[in-house]
Amino acid sequence: MEYLYPLKLDYICKTALWGGDNLKTRFSKESSFKVVSETWELSVREDNRNIITNGCLCGMKLSEYLTRFGNSVIGKDYTGDRFPLLIKFIDAQDKLSVQVHPDDAYAIENEGDLGKTEMWYIISAQPDSELIYGLKPGVCKQQFCSAYQSGKLDTVLEHKKVTAGECYFIPSGMVHAIGAGIIVAEIQQNSDVTYRVYDYDRIQDDGKPRQLHKQKAIDVIKLFEADEIEKIRYKNGADSEYLADCEYFRVKKLELNGKINDSVFKESFKSILVLSGEGIIKHANKEYSFKAGDSYYLPAGMGEYTLDGDAQIIISSIG
């Protein structure tokens, strides 16, 4: 079937006051924005829809492709009413706001959208870069609320130094933030619901601070022990093959050095996100080149393919 081939996707640039120019220089992302905070590499969200840039379907939006060929190109048993994932590169030249995401039940009731569980793969980090990753051990929700209301939020937040190659899993309800000097690949549920807890009193170009969502943040924040996070991260038990294998996505990192044969079965599509290096995808006697920063959508049921090159790749699917 001619529509089952590796679909190369364009990217959608975003700008925010905390972004930088690393995505332009590292991944050759072109943009009229002076500062690029994110590029959306796999998205079907309204007004943020990637376009197929190769093959017989060149110029078609990925969302149109999914509508035309149905859930079978997502996964044969997939019954969701929307595409499940959103995948991005993020460049945090400055620190992001402290934030939290709701779970599905709260988001559907209050926002008409899905909740957000996500993961970050650290592509690069400057010395002493850190994340905010949950609350300090032993802090209860009442202590969080008290610190929040009294302006002492940082006293209850857990800070973690990070280095390139690490992975962090963030279940819905976990307070978090990317610190300055970090580039990440983010794999998340297809949601754009964020409750901003604190933004360091920064002022936007319009002279106003960004909106905070204090009550909603308090509503949805949850406390997590390390073993609880791991149980959510690995629904079938920890598996060193995967960075995450949860209810919403399955993600692994591939160190490509030569040829690897693989298949895309009917159960799930595969997303190819290239972190570094270059190579080719071989499928049905055709070759599709890739380089650092590229994103491909391999539709469910595409069958056998070969990766050939020298590259670091993130492969995401839904099972």
CSV table of C-alpha atoms in Angstrom, one decimal:
chain,number,residue,atom,x,y,z
A,1,MET,CA,0.0,0.0,0.0
A,2,GLU,CA,1.6,3.2,-1.2
A,3,TYR,CA,0.5,5.3,1.8
A,4,LEU,CA,2.4,3.0,4.2
A,5,TYR,CA,5.9,4.5,4.0
A,6,PRO,CA,8.2,6.6,6.3
A,7,LEU,CA,6.6,10.0,6.5
A,8,LYS,CA,9.1,12.8,7.1
A,9,LEU,CA,7.5,15.7,9.0
A,10,ASP,CA,8.2,19.4,9.1
A,11,TYR,CA,8.4,21.2,12.4
A,12,ILE,CA,6.5,24.0,14.1
A,13,CYS,CA,8.5,26.6,16.0
A,14,LYS,CA,7.4,28.2,19.2
A,15,THR,CA,8.8,31.2,21.0
A,16,ALA,CA,8.8,32.1,24.7
A,17,LEU,CA,10.8,34.4,26.9
A,18,TRP,CA,12.9,31.5,28.3
A,19,GLY,CA,14.0,30.1,24.9
A,20,GLY,CA,17.3,30.4,23.1
A,21,ASP,CA,18.9,29.8,19.7
A,22,ASN,CA,20.2,26.2,20.3
A,23,LEU,CA,17.5,24.6,18.2
A,24,LYS,CA,18.4,26.8,15.3
A,25,THR,CA,22.1,26.1,15.5
A,26,ARG,CA,22.1,22.4,16.7
A,27,PHE,CA,19.2,21.2,14.5
A,28,SER,CA,19.2,23.8,11.7
A,29,LYS,CA,15.6,24.8,12.6
A,30,GLU,CA,14.7,27.9,10.5
A,31,SER,CA,12.4,30.5,12.1
A,32,SER,CA,11.5,34.2,12.0
A,33,PHE,CA,11.5,34.1,15.7
A,34,LYS,CA,14.6,35.6,17.3
A,35,VAL,CA,14.2,33.1,20.2
A,36,VAL,CA,12.9,29.5,19.6
A,37,SER,CA,11.8,27.8,22.8
A,38,GLU,CA,10.3,24.7,21.2
A,39,THR,CA,9.8,22.8,18.0
A,40,TRP,CA,6.8,20.6,17.7
A,41,GLU,CA,8.0,17.5,15.8
A,42,LEU,CA,4.9,15.3,16.0
A,43,SER,CA,1.6,17.2,16.4
A,44,VAL,CA,-1.9,17.1,15.1
A,45,ARG,CA,-3.3,19.8,17.4
A,46,GLU,CA,-5.4,22.5,15.9
A,47,ASP,CA,-3.2,25.3,14.4
A,48,ASN,CA,-0.1,23.2,15.2
A,49,ARG,CA,-0.3,20.4,12.6
A,50,ASN,CA,2.9,18.9,11.1
A,51,ILE,CA,3.0,18.5,7.3
A,52,ILE,CA,4.4,15.5,5.4
A,53,THR,CA,7.4,16.6,3.3
A,54,ASN,CA,8.2,13.5,1.3
A,55,GLY,CA,6.8,10.9,-1.0
A,56,CYS,CA,3.4,10.7,-2.8
A,57,LEU,CA,1.7,12.4,0.2
A,58,CYS,CA,4.1,15.4,0.3
A,59,GLY,CA,2.2,18.5,1.4
A,60,MET,CA,-0.6,16.7,3.3
A,61,LYS,CA,-1.0,17.5,7.0
A,62,LEU,CA,-0.4,14.5,9.2
A,63,SER,CA,-3.9,15.1,10.7
A,64,GLU,CA,-5.4,14.8,7.3
A,65,TYR,CA,-3.4,11.6,6.7
A,66,LEU,CA,-4.8,10.1,9.9
A,67,THR,CA,-8.3,11.1,9.0
A,68,ARG,CA,-8.1,9.6,5.6
A,69,PHE,CA,-6.6,6.3,6.5
A,70,GLY,CA,-8.1,5.9,10.0
A,71,ASN,CA,-6.9,4.6,13.3
A,72,SER,CA,-5.3,1.6,11.5
A,73,VAL,CA,-2.2,3.7,10.8
A,74,ILE,CA,-2.0,4.6,14.5
A,75,GLY,CA,-2.6,1.1,15.8
A,76,LYS,CA,-5.1,-1.7,14.9
A,77,ASP,CA,-6.6,-1.7,18.4
A,78,TYR,CA,-6.4,2.0,19.0
A,79,THR,CA,-9.9,3.4,19.9
A,80,GLY,CA,-9.0,6.9,21.1
A,81,ASP,CA,-10.9,9.9,19.7
A,82,ARG,CA,-7.6,11.8,19.0
A,83,PHE,CA,-4.0,11.1,18.2
A,84,PRO,CA,-2.3,10.0,21.5
A,85,LEU,CA,1.1,11.8,21.5
A,86,LEU,CA,2.8,15.1,21.1
A,87,ILE,CA,6.6,15.2,20.7
A,88,LYS,CA,8.9,18.2,21.0
A,89,PHE,CA,12.4,19.6,21.3
A,90,ILE,CA,12.7,22.2,24.0
A,91,ASP,CA,15.5,24.7,24.5
A,92,ALA,CA,15.6,26.2,28.0
A,93,GLN,CA,18.1,29.0,27.8
A,94,ASP,CA,16.4,30.3,31.0
A,95,LYS,CA,14.4,28.3,33.5
A,96,LEU,CA,10.8,27.4,32.7
A,97,SER,CA,8.0,28.3,35.0
A,98,VAL,CA,7.2,25.9,37.9
A,99,GLN,CA,4.2,23.9,36.7
A,100,VAL,CA,2.0,20.9,37.1
A,101,HIS,CA,-0.4,19.1,34.7
A,102,PRO,CA,-3.7,17.5,35.6
A,103,ASP,CA,-4.7,13.9,35.0
A,104,ASP,CA,-7.3,12.9,32.3
A,105,ALA,CA,-10.3,13.1,34.6
A,106,TYR,CA,-9.6,16.6,35.8
A,107,ALA,CA,-8.6,17.9,32.4
A,108,ILE,CA,-11.6,16.5,30.6
A,109,GLU,CA,-14.0,18.0,33.2
A,110,ASN,CA,-12.3,21.4,33.5
A,111,GLU,CA,-10.5,22.0,30.2
A,112,GLY,CA,-12.1,19.8,27.6
A,113,ASP,CA,-8.7,18.3,26.9
A,114,LEU,CA,-6.6,15.3,28.0
A,115,GLY,CA,-4.3,15.4,31.0
A,116,LYS,CA,-0.6,15.2,30.6
A,117,THR,CA,1.9,12.6,31.6
A,118,GLU,CA,5.3,13.2,29.9
A,119,MET,CA,9.0,12.3,29.9
A,120,TRP,CA,12.2,14.3,29.2
A,121,TYR,CA,15.3,12.9,27.6
A,122,ILE,CA,18.2,15.3,28.4
A,123,ILE,CA,20.0,16.0,25.1
A,124,SER,CA,22.5,18.4,26.6
A,125,ALA,CA,22.9,20.3,29.9
A,126,GLN,CA,25.4,23.0,31.0
A,127,PRO,CA,27.4,22.4,34.1
A,128,ASP,CA,25.2,22.7,37.3
A,129,SER,CA,22.0,22.7,35.3
A,130,GLU,CA,19.1,21.3,37.2
A,131,LEU,CA,15.4,20.4,37.2
A,132,ILE,CA,12.7,20.9,39.7
A,133,TYR,CA,11.4,17.3,40.0
A,134,GLY,CA,8.6,17.0,42.5
A,135,LEU,CA,8.5,17.8,46.2
A,136,LYS,CA,11.2,17.2,48.8
A,137,PRO,CA,10.8,13.9,50.6
A,138,GLY,CA,8.4,14.0,53.4
A,139,VAL,CA,6.6,17.2,52.3
A,140,CYS,CA,2.8,16.8,52.4
A,141,LYS,CA,0.2,18.6,50.4
A,142,GLN,CA,-0.7,20.9,53.3
A,143,GLN,CA,3.0,21.9,53.6
A,144,PHE,CA,3.1,22.6,49.9
A,145,CYS,CA,0.0,24.8,50.1
A,146,SER,CA,1.3,26.7,53.1
A,147,ALA,CA,4.7,27.3,51.4
A,148,TYR,CA,3.0,28.3,48.2
A,149,GLN,CA,0.6,30.8,49.8
A,150,SER,CA,3.4,32.3,52.0
A,151,GLY,CA,5.8,32.9,49.1
A,152,LYS,CA,8.2,30.2,50.3
A,153,LEU,CA,7.6,27.7,47.5
A,154,ASP,CA,11.2,26.8,46.8
A,155,THR,CA,11.6,25.5,50.4
A,156,VAL,CA,9.5,22.5,49.4
A,157,LEU,CA,10.6,21.8,45.9
A,158,GLU,CA,13.1,19.0,45.0
A,159,HIS,CA,16.0,20.2,42.8
A,160,LYS,CA,18.1,17.7,40.8
A,161,LYS,CA,21.3,18.3,38.9
A,162,VAL,CA,21.2,16.8,35.5
A,163,THR,CA,23.6,15.6,32.8
A,164,ALA,CA,23.1,14.6,29.1
A,165,GLY,CA,21.7,11.2,28.6
A,166,GLU,CA,19.5,11.1,31.6
A,167,CYS,CA,15.7,10.5,31.4
A,168,TYR,CA,13.0,11.9,33.7
A,169,PHE,CA,9.5,10.7,33.8
A,170,ILE,CA,6.8,13.1,35.0
A,171,PRO,CA,3.4,11.7,35.8
A,172,SER,CA,0.4,14.0,35.8
A,173,GLY,CA,0.1,15.8,39.2
A,174,MET,CA,3.9,16.1,39.7
A,175,VAL,CA,5.2,19.6,40.1
A,176,HIS,CA,8.2,20.2,37.8
A,177,ALA,CA,10.3,22.6,35.8
A,178,ILE,CA,13.2,22.6,33.3
A,179,GLY,CA,16.1,24.6,34.5
A,180,ALA,CA,18.3,27.0,32.5
A,181,GLY,CA,20.9,25.6,30.1
A,182,ILE,CA,19.1,22.4,29.2
A,183,ILE,CA,17.9,20.9,25.8
A,184,VAL,CA,15.4,18.1,26.0
A,185,ALA,CA,13.3,15.8,23.8
A,186,GLU,CA,9.8,15.6,25.3
A,187,ILE,CA,7.4,12.8,24.7
A,188,GLN,CA,4.0,13.5,26.2
A,189,GLN,CA,0.3,12.9,26.0
A,190,ASN,CA,-1.5,14.9,23.3
A,191,SER,CA,-2.4,17.8,25.6
A,192,ASP,CA,-1.6,21.4,26.0
A,193,VAL,CA,-2.9,21.9,29.5
A,194,THR,CA,-0.4,23.4,31.9
A,195,TYR,CA,-1.1,25.0,35.3
A,196,ARG,CA,1.6,27.6,36.0
A,197,VAL,CA,2.5,27.5,39.7
A,198,TYR,CA,5.3,30.2,39.7
A,199,ASP,CA,7.2,32.2,37.1
A,200,TYR,CA,9.9,34.0,39.0
A,201,ASP,CA,8.0,37.3,38.7
A,202,ARG,CA,9.1,37.6,35.1
A,203,ILE,CA,7.5,40.2,32.8
A,204,GLN,CA,6.4,39.5,29.2
A,205,ASP,CA,7.0,41.8,26.3
A,206,ASP,CA,3.5,43.4,26.9
A,207,GLY,CA,4.6,44.5,30.3
A,208,LYS,CA,2.5,41.9,32.2
A,209,PRO,CA,3.4,38.8,34.2
A,210,ARG,CA,2.3,35.5,32.8
A,211,GLN,CA,-0.9,34.1,34.4
A,212,LEU,CA,-0.6,31.8,37.3
A,213,HIS,CA,-3.2,29.0,38.0
A,214,LYS,CA,-2.9,28.7,41.8
A,215,GLN,CA,-6.1,27.0,42.7
A,216,LYS,CA,-6.1,24.5,39.8
A,217,ALA,CA,-2.4,23.7,40.6
A,218,ILE,CA,-3.4,23.0,44.3
A,219,ASP,CA,-6.3,20.9,43.1
A,220,VAL,CA,-4.2,18.6,40.9
A,221,ILE,CA,-0.8,18.3,42.6
A,222,LYS,CA,0.0,14.9,43.9
A,223,LEU,CA,2.8,13.5,46.1
A,224,PHE,CA,4.9,10.7,44.7
A,225,GLU,CA,7.4,8.3,46.2
A,226,ALA,CA,10.2,7.1,43.8
A,227,ASP,CA,8.7,3.6,43.6
A,228,GLU,CA,5.3,5.0,42.8
A,229,ILE,CA,6.8,6.9,39.8
A,230,GLU,CA,8.5,3.8,38.6
A,231,LYS,CA,5.3,1.8,38.7
A,232,ILE,CA,3.6,4.3,36.5
A,233,ARG,CA,6.6,4.6,34.2
A,234,TYR,CA,6.8,0.9,33.7
A,235,LYS,CA,3.3,-0.6,33.5
A,236,ASN,CA,4.7,-4.1,33.1
A,237,GLY,CA,7.6,-3.8,35.4
A,238,ALA,CA,11.0,-2.1,34.8
A,239,ASP,CA,12.7,-3.0,31.5
A,240,SER,CA,16.1,-1.7,30.7
A,241,GLU,CA,15.2,-1.7,27.0
A,242,TYR,CA,12.9,1.2,27.4
A,243,LEU,CA,13.2,4.8,28.8
A,244,ALA,CA,9.5,4.5,29.6
A,245,ASP,CA,6.7,1.9,29.0
A,246,CYS,CA,3.6,3.4,30.5
A,247,GLU,CA,-0.1,3.6,29.8
A,248,TYR,CA,0.4,6.4,27.3
A,249,PHE,CA,3.6,5.7,25.5
A,250,ARG,CA,6.6,3.4,25.0
A,251,VAL,CA,10.0,5.0,24.4
A,252,LYS,CA,13.5,3.7,23.8
A,253,LYS,CA,16.8,5.2,22.8
A,254,LEU,CA,18.7,3.7,19.9
A,255,GLU,CA,22.5,4.1,19.5
A,256,LEU,CA,22.8,3.4,15.8
A,257,ASN,CA,26.2,2.3,14.5
A,258,GLY,CA,25.7,0.6,11.2
A,259,LYS,CA,22.5,-1.3,10.2
A,260,ILE,CA,19.6,-2.4,12.3
A,261,ASN,CA,16.6,-4.2,10.9
A,262,ASP,CA,13.2,-3.5,12.5
A,263,SER,CA,9.5,-3.7,11.8
A,264,VAL,CA,6.4,-1.6,12.4
A,265,PHE,CA,3.6,-4.0,13.2
A,266,LYS,CA,-0.1,-3.3,13.0
A,267,GLU,CA,-0.3,-2.8,16.8
A,268,SER,CA,1.4,0.7,16.8
A,269,PHE,CA,3.0,3.4,14.7
A,270,LYS,CA,6.6,4.4,15.5
A,271,SER,CA,7.9,7.9,15.8
A,272,ILE,CA,11.6,8.4,14.9
A,273,LEU,CA,13.2,11.5,16.4
A,274,VAL,CA,16.9,12.0,15.5
A,275,LEU,CA,19.0,13.5,18.3
A,276,SER,CA,22.4,13.4,16.6
A,277,GLY,CA,24.2,12.0,13.6
A,278,GLU,CA,22.7,11.0,10.2
A,279,GLY,CA,21.7,8.0,8.1
A,280,ILE,CA,19.0,6.5,6.0
A,281,ILE,CA,15.7,4.6,6.5
A,282,LYS,CA,15.3,1.8,3.9
A,283,HIS,CA,11.8,0.6,3.1
A,284,ALA,CA,10.3,-1.2,0.1
A,285,ASN,CA,13.4,-0.6,-2.0
A,286,LYS,CA,13.5,3.1,-1.3
A,287,GLU,CA,15.8,5.2,0.9
A,288,TYR,CA,14.9,8.1,3.1
A,289,SER,CA,17.7,10.2,4.5
A,290,PHE,CA,17.7,11.7,8.0
A,291,LYS,CA,20.0,14.0,10.1
A,292,ALA,CA,20.0,15.4,13.6
A,293,GLY,CA,16.7,17.2,14.3
A,294,ASP,CA,14.6,15.2,11.9
A,295,SER,CA,11.3,13.6,12.7
A,296,TYR,CA,9.6,10.6,10.9
A,297,TYR,CA,6.2,9.0,11.4
A,298,LEU,CA,6.2,5.3,10.5
A,299,PRO,CA,2.6,4.2,10.2
A,300,ALA,CA,1.3,1.1,11.9
A,301,GLY,CA,1.5,-1.9,9.6
A,302,MET,CA,4.3,-0.4,7.5
A,303,GLY,CA,6.3,-3.6,7.9
A,304,GLU,CA,10.0,-4.2,7.7
A,305,TYR,CA,12.5,-1.4,7.4
A,306,THR,CA,16.2,-0.9,8.0
A,307,LEU,CA,18.0,1.9,9.8
A,308,ASP,CA,21.6,2.5,8.5
A,309,GLY,CA,23.9,5.2,9.8
A,310,ASP,CA,25.6,6.6,12.8
A,311,ALA,CA,23.1,8.4,15.0
A,312,GLN,CA,21.3,8.6,18.3
A,313,ILE,CA,17.5,8.1,17.9
A,314,ILE,CA,14.4,8.2,20.1
A,315,ILE,CA,11.7,5.7,19.0
A,316,SER,CA,8.3,6.2,20.5
A,317,SER,CA,5.1,4.2,20.1
A,318,ILE,CA,2.0,3.3,22.0
A,319,GLY,CA,2.8,-0.3,22.8
